[in-house]
Structure formats: structure tokens, C-alpha cells
Amino acid sequence: MDRNLMRAALAADRPPDEWNAQMKALWWDARGNWVLAHSMVDELETPEAMAVHAYLHRKEGAESNADYWYRRAGREYYRAALDEEWEALVVNLN
């Protein structure tokens, strides 16, 4: 997704209905609702959703849980700043 589209969407009250769960989760996270963001990807088994799940646990400060979800997502993880990781997820996930 284009980062500018996501940033513009953050001005709305809700994420667009047509977005998938992981993009909605990133939207809710950016709006400060970690609990709702987490609930959107908590039960999903796609690599993309698991990558967002990992990011959310990292943001929460649960590093070992985050590492578990990064492995499940099949991703090599480097410790970028949280805002850089959020942006990379927005740009690279569909």
C-alpha cells in the first residue's frame, strides 16, 4: 500500500471496509488502539498477519513473543525502530 494513502486514511474514524485485517490492524495501531489491532490478527494464520502480530508484540515489549511470531511468519527480523517497521509493513503488505 502507498504510505500516503495510509496516512490520509488515518484522518477517518475507521479504516476502509475493503482493507484486509492486517492493514486494518496497522491502522488501529497507528490510532493508538493496540488491543483492537491485536484482536484483528490474533487468530489469523497468514504470514502477513503473523508479521503484524509480531510487530504488535514487539511494540508491547514482549520480545520473546514477538520473536515467536516473526519465526512463524517466516521473516528475518532486524531491530529497526518501531515506526520504521510499521511503515515497512504498510508498504509491503497487501
mmCIF file of C-alpha atoms in Angstrom, residues 4-66:
data_model
loop_
_atom_site.group_PDB
_atom_site.id
_atom_site.type_symbol
_atom_site.label_atom_id
_atom_site.label_comp_id
_atom_site.label_asym_id
_atom_site.label_seq_id
_atom_site.Cartn_x
_atom_site.Cartn_y
_atom_site.Cartn_z
ATOM 1 C CA ASN A 4 0.436 8.378 1.699
ATOM 2 C CA LEU A 5 -2.848 6.528 1.255
ATOM 3 C CA MET A 6 -2.475 5.031 4.732
ATOM 4 C CA ARG A 7 -1.570 8.380 6.273
ATOM 5 C CA ALA A 8 -4.594 10.026 4.619
ATOM 6 C CA ALA A 9 -6.845 7.189 5.814
ATOM 7 C CA LEU A 10 -5.757 7.858 9.413
ATOM 8 C CA ALA A 11 -7.846 11.039 9.382
ATOM 9 C CA ALA A 12 -11.047 8.967 9.125
ATOM 10 C CA ASP A 13 -12.931 7.480 12.074
ATOM 11 C CA ARG A 14 -12.466 3.916 10.842
ATOM 12 C CA PRO A 15 -10.255 2.113 8.335
ATOM 13 C CA PRO A 16 -11.828 1.401 4.935
ATOM 14 C CA ASP A 17 -14.056 -1.680 4.941
ATOM 15 C CA GLU A 18 -12.327 -3.146 1.903
ATOM 16 C CA TRP A 19 -8.938 -3.343 3.619
ATOM 17 C CA ASN A 20 -7.740 -6.718 4.864
ATOM 18 C CA ALA A 21 -7.327 -7.476 8.561
ATOM 19 C CA GLN A 22 -3.596 -6.800 8.752
ATOM 20 C CA MET A 23 -3.942 -3.349 7.165
ATOM 21 C CA LYS A 24 -6.846 -2.520 9.468
ATOM 22 C CA ALA A 25 -4.734 -3.686 12.418
ATOM 23 C CA LEU A 26 -1.917 -1.339 11.401
ATOM 24 C CA TRP A 27 -4.470 1.464 11.049
ATOM 25 C CA TRP A 28 -5.863 0.833 14.556
ATOM 26 C CA ASP A 29 -2.339 0.603 15.954
ATOM 27 C CA ALA A 30 -1.473 3.984 14.445
ATOM 28 C CA ARG A 31 -4.630 5.390 16.010
ATOM 29 C CA GLY A 32 -3.488 4.152 19.441
ATOM 30 C CA ASN A 33 -5.773 1.130 19.855
ATOM 31 C CA TRP A 34 -3.275 -1.710 20.351
ATOM 32 C CA VAL A 35 -5.927 -4.030 21.811
ATOM 33 C CA LEU A 36 -8.208 -3.793 18.783
ATOM 34 C CA ALA A 37 -5.241 -4.029 16.410
ATOM 35 C CA HIS A 38 -4.066 -7.196 18.150
ATOM 36 C CA SER A 39 -7.536 -8.741 18.131
ATOM 37 C CA MET A 40 -7.698 -8.346 14.345
ATOM 38 C CA VAL A 41 -4.634 -10.536 13.707
ATOM 39 C CA ASP A 42 -4.558 -12.719 16.813
ATOM 40 C CA GLU A 43 -6.253 -15.735 15.215
ATOM 41 C CA LEU A 44 -5.027 -15.328 11.621
ATOM 42 C CA GLU A 45 -2.516 -17.801 10.213
ATOM 43 C CA THR A 46 -1.238 -15.979 7.115
ATOM 44 C CA PRO A 47 2.419 -14.904 7.023
ATOM 45 C CA GLU A 48 1.341 -11.274 6.555
ATOM 46 C CA ALA A 49 -0.967 -11.296 9.575
ATOM 47 C CA MET A 50 1.661 -13.081 11.668
ATOM 48 C CA ALA A 51 4.203 -10.370 10.739
ATOM 49 C CA VAL A 52 1.810 -7.686 12.001
ATOM 50 C CA HIS A 53 1.137 -9.809 15.088
ATOM 51 C CA ALA A 54 4.893 -9.969 15.712
ATOM 52 C CA TYR A 55 5.248 -6.202 15.329
ATOM 53 C CA LEU A 56 2.408 -5.606 17.804
ATOM 54 C CA HIS A 57 4.025 -7.846 20.428
ATOM 55 C CA ARG A 58 7.336 -6.101 19.872
ATOM 56 C CA LYS A 59 5.603 -2.769 20.393
ATOM 57 C CA GLU A 60 4.033 -4.166 23.552
ATOM 58 C CA GLY A 61 7.523 -5.008 24.816
ATOM 59 C CA ALA A 62 7.034 -8.783 24.654
ATOM 60 C CA GLU A 63 10.244 -9.547 22.724
ATOM 61 C CA SER A 64 10.153 -13.344 23.091
ATOM 62 C CA ASN A 65 6.531 -13.456 21.942
ATOM 63 C CA ALA A 66 7.398 -11.155 19.036
#
